[in-house]
């Protein structure tokens, strides 16, 4: 008897033309490290009295479909998640291509994502997937991965795949070793670690339906927040925090083969941190920053991906 194993799991993704309707083709195999994407429907306990001490049968509540997908930050597949977060990019070039994803779009694409365990077999198609949050960490070593938090409309289970034969992508992963952080165009030194979180703050459209699903997930006011932990060597960031002035911070990754990913927050505001001396080791300061819409360019952030993919 075959048993499910994570090593055999697979994932395919395609953009939808109609929200909640999986396309008949156009799926792409996506690399992923783990996923909690799933559908659940809780039971409601009976509140009725007069039938003895034993409770009556419960009834079903509304369906909730959501979860996280941990994905590698690479030169090709990561563009699908950037499009889900920001909408259609502005693409230029003739190969390599430059894809510029800009914040502020009111229209986000919906996706159909199928996770499969062929040995069972079990194939789960999640339709109406909209990206709620994209986050990752910057550090000195380790694997560079991002977490995509999704809100889906529903789940359909089958014993055969509905994604056909997905297109394959070349896997060219970025690593922490390929990364750099700059502030206003100059390298930002003494950074120990950093965190970046972009949130669309989706509003679930929870209308009354016979199937218990949502009608959609609309983006509201976006948020770009994070944390920077630095060795306290100078007062540059502290002075900025005290003055209340914004700065531009960029997180860039470049591969020797030429592919690159640059994420730029155009107007970052820093809170005044507490500088603690906790022992004989070096003194560190932590800034829980947040970004806002800049004057020029008139947006909060830009993600630029350069690769050999012609279009997303």
CSV table of C-alpha atoms in Angstrom, one decimal:
chain,number,residue,atom,x,y,z
A,1,UNK,CA,0.0,0.0,0.0
A,2,UNK,CA,1.5,3.4,-1.1
A,3,UNK,CA,1.8,6.0,1.6
A,4,UNK,CA,2.0,9.7,1.1
A,5,UNK,CA,5.5,11.2,1.3
A,6,UNK,CA,6.4,14.8,1.1
A,7,UNK,CA,9.4,14.0,-1.1
A,8,UNK,CA,7.0,12.9,-3.9
A,9,UNK,CA,4.7,15.9,-3.6
A,10,UNK,CA,4.4,18.3,-6.5
A,11,UNK,CA,2.8,21.7,-7.2
A,12,UNK,CA,1.5,23.3,-10.4
A,13,UNK,CA,0.2,26.9,-10.8
A,14,UNK,CA,-1.7,28.8,-13.5
A,15,UNK,CA,-3.4,32.2,-13.6
A,16,UNK,CA,-7.2,32.2,-13.9
A,17,UNK,CA,-9.2,34.1,-16.5
A,18,UNK,CA,-12.3,33.9,-14.3
A,19,UNK,CA,-12.0,34.0,-10.5
A,20,UNK,CA,-12.5,30.6,-9.0
A,21,UNK,CA,-12.4,28.7,-12.3
A,22,UNK,CA,-9.3,26.6,-13.0
A,23,UNK,CA,-8.0,27.0,-16.5
A,24,UNK,CA,-7.8,23.9,-18.7
A,25,UNK,CA,-4.1,24.4,-19.4
A,26,UNK,CA,-1.2,26.7,-19.0
A,27,UNK,CA,0.1,25.2,-15.7
A,28,UNK,CA,3.7,25.6,-14.6
A,29,UNK,CA,5.5,23.3,-12.2
A,30,UNK,CA,6.5,25.3,-9.2
A,31,UNK,CA,9.4,24.6,-6.8
A,32,UNK,CA,8.4,24.7,-3.1
A,33,UNK,CA,9.7,23.6,0.2
A,34,UNK,CA,6.5,23.1,2.2
A,35,UNK,CA,2.9,24.1,2.1
A,36,UNK,CA,0.0,24.4,4.5
A,37,UNK,CA,-2.5,25.3,1.8
A,38,UNK,CA,-5.8,23.5,2.5
A,39,UNK,CA,-9.5,23.7,3.0
A,40,UNK,CA,-11.3,23.2,6.3
A,41,UNK,CA,-14.9,23.2,7.4
A,42,UNK,CA,-15.5,23.2,11.1
A,43,UNK,CA,-18.5,21.7,12.9
A,44,UNK,CA,-20.9,23.6,15.0
A,45,UNK,CA,-22.1,22.0,18.2
A,46,UNK,CA,-25.8,21.8,18.7
A,47,UNK,CA,-27.2,24.2,21.3
A,48,UNK,CA,-30.6,22.6,21.5
A,49,UNK,CA,-32.0,21.5,24.9
A,50,UNK,CA,-34.6,19.0,25.9
A,51,UNK,CA,-33.1,15.9,24.2
A,52,UNK,CA,-31.2,14.5,27.2
A,53,UNK,CA,-27.6,14.8,28.1
A,54,UNK,CA,-26.2,13.4,24.9
A,55,UNK,CA,-25.8,16.2,22.2
A,56,UNK,CA,-27.6,16.2,18.9
A,57,UNK,CA,-25.6,15.9,15.6
A,58,UNK,CA,-23.4,18.9,14.7
A,59,UNK,CA,-23.9,21.0,11.6
A,60,UNK,CA,-21.3,22.2,9.1
A,61,UNK,CA,-20.0,25.7,9.2
A,62,UNK,CA,-18.6,27.8,6.3
A,63,UNK,CA,-15.6,26.6,4.3
A,64,UNK,CA,-12.2,28.3,4.8
A,65,UNK,CA,-9.4,27.7,2.3
A,66,UNK,CA,-6.0,29.3,2.8
A,67,UNK,CA,-2.5,28.6,3.9
A,68,UNK,CA,1.2,29.3,3.3
A,69,UNK,CA,3.6,28.1,0.7
A,70,UNK,CA,7.3,28.3,1.3
A,71,UNK,CA,9.2,28.8,-1.9
A,72,UNK,CA,12.8,29.4,-3.0
A,73,UNK,CA,13.7,32.8,-4.1
A,74,UNK,CA,15.0,32.1,-7.6
A,75,UNK,CA,15.5,33.8,-10.9
A,76,UNK,CA,12.4,32.4,-12.7
A,77,UNK,CA,9.7,30.9,-10.6
A,78,UNK,CA,9.7,33.7,-8.1
A,79,UNK,CA,8.3,36.0,-10.7
A,80,UNK,CA,5.0,34.1,-10.5
A,81,UNK,CA,4.7,35.0,-6.8
A,82,UNK,CA,5.8,38.6,-7.5
A,83,UNK,CA,3.0,38.9,-10.1
A,84,UNK,CA,0.6,37.5,-7.5
A,85,UNK,CA,1.7,40.1,-5.0
A,86,UNK,CA,1.8,43.2,-7.2
A,87,UNK,CA,-0.1,42.4,-10.4
A,88,UNK,CA,1.2,42.4,-14.0
A,89,UNK,CA,4.8,43.7,-14.4
A,90,UNK,CA,6.2,46.2,-16.9
A,91,UNK,CA,8.5,44.1,-19.0
A,92,UNK,CA,11.2,45.4,-21.2
A,93,UNK,CA,14.3,44.1,-23.0
A,94,UNK,CA,14.8,41.5,-25.7
A,95,UNK,CA,16.5,38.8,-23.6
A,96,UNK,CA,17.4,39.0,-20.8
A,97,UNK,CA,14.1,40.6,-19.9
A,98,UNK,CA,13.5,43.1,-17.1
A,99,UNK,CA,10.3,42.7,-15.2
A,100,UNK,CA,9.3,45.6,-13.0
A,101,UNK,CA,6.6,44.9,-10.4
A,102,UNK,CA,5.1,48.0,-8.8
A,103,UNK,CA,3.1,48.4,-5.7
A,104,UNK,CA,-0.3,50.1,-5.7
A,105,UNK,CA,-2.3,48.1,-8.2
A,106,UNK,CA,-5.9,47.6,-7.3
A,107,UNK,CA,-6.1,44.5,-9.5
A,108,UNK,CA,-4.4,41.3,-8.4
A,109,UNK,CA,-4.5,38.1,-10.4
A,110,UNK,CA,-6.1,35.0,-9.1
A,111,UNK,CA,-4.5,31.6,-9.4
A,112,UNK,CA,-5.3,27.9,-9.5
A,113,UNK,CA,-2.8,25.8,-7.6
A,114,UNK,CA,-2.8,22.1,-7.6
A,115,UNK,CA,-0.8,20.0,-5.0
A,116,UNK,CA,-0.4,16.4,-5.8
A,117,UNK,CA,0.6,13.2,-4.0
A,118,UNK,CA,0.6,10.7,-6.9
A,119,UNK,CA,1.3,7.6,-4.8
A,120,UNK,CA,-2.1,7.8,-2.9
A,121,UNK,CA,-3.3,9.2,-5.4
A,122,UNK,CA,-4.6,12.6,-4.3
A,123,UNK,CA,-4.6,15.8,-6.3
A,124,UNK,CA,-6.1,18.9,-4.6
A,125,UNK,CA,-6.9,21.9,-6.9
A,126,UNK,CA,-7.2,25.2,-5.0
A,127,UNK,CA,-9.0,27.7,-7.1
A,128,UNK,CA,-9.4,31.5,-6.6
A,129,UNK,CA,-6.0,31.8,-4.9
A,130,UNK,CA,-5.0,35.4,-4.2
A,131,UNK,CA,-1.8,36.4,-2.4
A,132,UNK,CA,-2.3,38.1,0.9
A,133,UNK,CA,1.3,38.3,2.1
A,134,UNK,CA,4.9,37.7,0.9
A,135,UNK,CA,7.8,37.7,3.4
A,136,UNK,CA,11.4,36.6,3.7
A,137,UNK,CA,14.4,37.1,5.8
A,138,UNK,CA,17.9,38.4,5.0
A,139,UNK,CA,20.8,36.9,6.9
A,140,UNK,CA,24.4,35.8,6.5
A,141,UNK,CA,23.9,32.1,5.8
A,142,UNK,CA,21.3,29.5,5.2
A,143,UNK,CA,18.8,28.9,2.5
A,144,UNK,CA,17.0,31.9,1.0
A,145,UNK,CA,13.3,31.2,1.0
A,146,UNK,CA,10.1,33.3,1.0
A,147,UNK,CA,6.7,32.5,2.5
A,148,UNK,CA,3.6,33.3,0.4
A,149,UNK,CA,0.3,33.5,2.3
A,150,UNK,CA,-2.7,32.7,0.2
A,151,UNK,CA,-6.4,33.1,0.4
A,152,UNK,CA,-8.3,30.6,-1.8
A,153,UNK,CA,-12.0,30.2,-2.7
A,154,UNK,CA,-12.2,26.4,-2.5
A,155,UNK,CA,-10.7,23.0,-2.8
A,156,UNK,CA,-11.5,20.2,-5.2
A,157,UNK,CA,-10.1,16.7,-4.6
A,158,UNK,CA,-9.5,14.2,-7.4
A,159,UNK,CA,-7.5,11.0,-8.1
A,160,UNK,CA,-6.0,12.3,-11.3
A,161,UNK,CA,-4.3,15.5,-12.1
A,162,UNK,CA,-6.2,18.4,-13.7
A,163,UNK,CA,-3.0,20.3,-14.5
A,164,UNK,CA,-2.0,18.2,-17.5
A,165,UNK,CA,1.7,18.3,-18.2
A,166,UNK,CA,3.0,21.5,-16.5
A,167,UNK,CA,5.7,23.5,-18.1
A,168,UNK,CA,9.1,23.2,-16.5
A,169,UNK,CA,11.3,26.1,-15.3
A,170,UNK,CA,15.0,26.3,-14.8
A,171,UNK,CA,15.9,26.5,-11.1
A,172,UNK,CA,18.5,29.2,-10.5
A,173,UNK,CA,18.3,30.0,-6.8
A,174,UNK,CA,19.5,33.2,-5.2
A,175,UNK,CA,21.4,32.8,-1.9
A,176,UNK,CA,22.2,35.0,1.0
A,177,UNK,CA,25.8,35.1,-0.3
A,178,UNK,CA,24.4,36.9,-3.5
A,179,UNK,CA,22.7,39.5,-1.4
A,180,UNK,CA,23.4,43.1,-0.6
A,181,UNK,CA,21.6,45.9,1.3
A,182,UNK,CA,21.9,49.6,0.3
A,183,UNK,CA,20.5,52.8,1.8
A,184,UNK,CA,20.0,55.8,-0.5
A,185,UNK,CA,22.2,54.1,-3.1
A,186,UNK,CA,25.1,53.4,-0.7
A,187,UNK,CA,25.9,50.0,0.9
A,188,UNK,CA,24.4,49.7,4.4
A,189,UNK,CA,27.0,48.2,6.7
A,190,UNK,CA,26.9,46.4,10.0
A,191,UNK,CA,23.6,44.7,9.2
A,192,UNK,CA,23.2,41.4,11.1
A,193,UNK,CA,19.8,40.4,9.8
A,194,UNK,CA,16.7,41.8,8.2
A,195,UNK,CA,13.0,40.9,7.6
A,196,UNK,CA,10.7,42.1,4.8
A,197,UNK,CA,6.9,41.6,4.8
A,198,UNK,CA,4.6,42.9,2.0
A,199,UNK,CA,0.9,42.5,2.8
A,200,UNK,CA,-2.1,43.1,0.5
A,201,UNK,CA,-4.4,42.9,3.5
A,202,UNK,CA,-7.1,41.1,1.6
A,203,UNK,CA,-10.7,41.6,2.4
A,204,UNK,CA,-12.7,38.3,2.0
A,205,UNK,CA,-16.0,38.8,0.3
A,206,UNK,CA,-18.1,36.5,2.6
A,207,UNK,CA,-21.5,36.5,0.9
A,208,UNK,CA,-24.2,34.0,1.5
A,209,UNK,CA,-23.7,31.0,-0.8
A,210,UNK,CA,-25.0,27.4,-0.8
A,211,UNK,CA,-21.5,26.0,-1.0
A,212,UNK,CA,-20.1,28.1,1.9
A,213,UNK,CA,-17.3,29.6,-0.2
A,214,UNK,CA,-16.2,33.2,-0.4
A,215,UNK,CA,-17.1,35.4,-3.5
A,216,UNK,CA,-13.6,36.9,-3.7
A,217,UNK,CA,-10.7,38.5,-1.9
A,218,UNK,CA,-10.1,42.2,-2.6
A,219,UNK,CA,-6.9,44.1,-1.8
A,220,UNK,CA,-7.2,46.9,0.7
A,221,UNK,CA,-4.5,49.3,1.9
A,222,UNK,CA,-1.2,47.6,1.5
A,223,UNK,CA,1.6,47.4,4.0
A,224,UNK,CA,5.3,47.0,3.8
A,225,UNK,CA,7.1,46.4,7.1
A,226,UNK,CA,10.2,44.7,8.4
A,227,UNK,CA,13.0,44.7,10.8
A,228,UNK,CA,16.7,45.5,10.5
A,229,UNK,CA,19.1,44.5,13.2
A,230,UNK,CA,22.5,46.2,13.1
A,231,UNK,CA,25.7,46.3,15.1
A,232,UNK,CA,25.8,49.7,16.7
A,233,UNK,CA,28.8,51.3,14.9
A,234,UNK,CA,27.5,54.8,14.0
A,235,UNK,CA,24.4,56.9,14.5
A,236,UNK,CA,23.3,57.1,10.8
A,237,UNK,CA,20.1,55.1,11.3
A,238,UNK,CA,19.4,56.5,14.8
A,239,UNK,CA,19.7,60.1,13.5
A,240,UNK,CA,17.3,59.3,10.7
A,241,UNK,CA,14.8,57.8,13.2
A,242,UNK,CA,15.1,60.9,15.5
A,243,UNK,CA,14.6,63.3,12.6
A,244,UNK,CA,11.7,61.4,11.2
A,245,UNK,CA,13.1,61.5,7.6
A,246,UNK,CA,12.5,58.6,5.1
A,247,UNK,CA,15.2,56.8,3.2
A,248,UNK,CA,15.3,54.4,0.3
A,249,UNK,CA,16.4,50.8,1.2
A,250,UNK,CA,17.1,48.2,-1.5
A,251,UNK,CA,17.7,44.5,-1.1
A,252,UNK,CA,19.5,43.0,-4.1
A,253,UNK,CA,20.5,39.6,-5.2
A,254,UNK,CA,22.7,39.0,-8.3
A,255,UNK,CA,23.8,35.6,-9.7
A,256,UNK,CA,27.1,35.2,-11.6
A,257,UNK,CA,25.1,34.2,-14.7
A,258,UNK,CA,23.5,37.7,-14.8
A,259,UNK,CA,20.0,37.1,-13.3
A,260,UNK,CA,19.1,39.5,-10.5
A,261,UNK,CA,16.3,40.4,-8.1
A,262,UNK,CA,16.1,43.9,-6.5
A,263,UNK,CA,13.5,44.9,-4.1
A,264,UNK,CA,13.4,48.6,-3.3
A,265,UNK,CA,11.3,50.3,-0.6
A,266,UNK,CA,11.3,53.9,-1.7
A,267,UNK,CA,10.3,55.6,1.6
A,268,UNK,CA,11.3,53.8,4.7
A,269,UNK,CA,10.6,55.3,8.1
A,270,UNK,CA,12.5,54.1,11.2
A,271,UNK,CA,11.4,54.2,14.8
A,272,UNK,CA,13.7,55.4,17.5
A,273,UNK,CA,15.2,52.2,19.0
A,274,UNK,CA,16.2,51.3,22.5
A,275,UNK,CA,20.0,50.9,22.6
A,276,UNK,CA,20.7,48.2,25.2
A,277,UNK,CA,24.0,47.1,26.6
A,278,UNK,CA,23.2,43.5,27.6
A,279,UNK,CA,26.7,42.2,28.2
A,280,UNK,CA,30.3,42.2,27.1
A,281,UNK,CA,29.5,41.4,23.5
A,282,UNK,CA,28.8,43.9,20.7
A,283,UNK,CA,25.9,46.3,21.1
A,284,UNK,CA,23.1,45.8,18.5
A,285,UNK,CA,20.1,47.9,17.6
A,286,UNK,CA,16.8,46.8,16.1
A,287,UNK,CA,14.7,49.0,13.9
A,288,UNK,CA,11.1,47.8,13.2
A,289,UNK,CA,10.7,49.9,10.0
A,290,UNK,CA,7.7,50.6,7.9
A,291,UNK,CA,7.4,52.0,4.4
A,292,UNK,CA,5.0,54.4,2.8
A,293,UNK,CA,4.3,55.9,-0.6
A,294,UNK,CA,7.2,58.1,-1.8
A,295,UNK,CA,7.1,61.4,-3.6
A,296,UNK,CA,9.2,60.1,-6.4
A,297,UNK,CA,8.6,57.5,-7.7
A,298,UNK,CA,5.0,57.8,-6.5
A,299,UNK,CA,4.7,54.3,-5.0
A,300,UNK,CA,5.8,52.4,-2.0
A,301,UNK,CA,8.0,49.7,-3.5
A,302,UNK,CA,9.4,48.2,-6.7
A,303,UNK,CA,10.6,44.6,-7.3
A,304,UNK,CA,12.8,44.2,-10.4
A,305,UNK,CA,13.5,40.8,-11.7
A,306,UNK,CA,15.9,40.2,-14.6
A,307,UNK,CA,15.9,36.8,-16.3
A,308,UNK,CA,15.2,34.9,-19.5
A,309,UNK,CA,11.4,34.6,-19.1
A,310,UNK,CA,9.8,36.6,-21.8
A,311,UNK,CA,6.5,37.3,-20.0
A,312,UNK,CA,4.6,36.3,-16.8
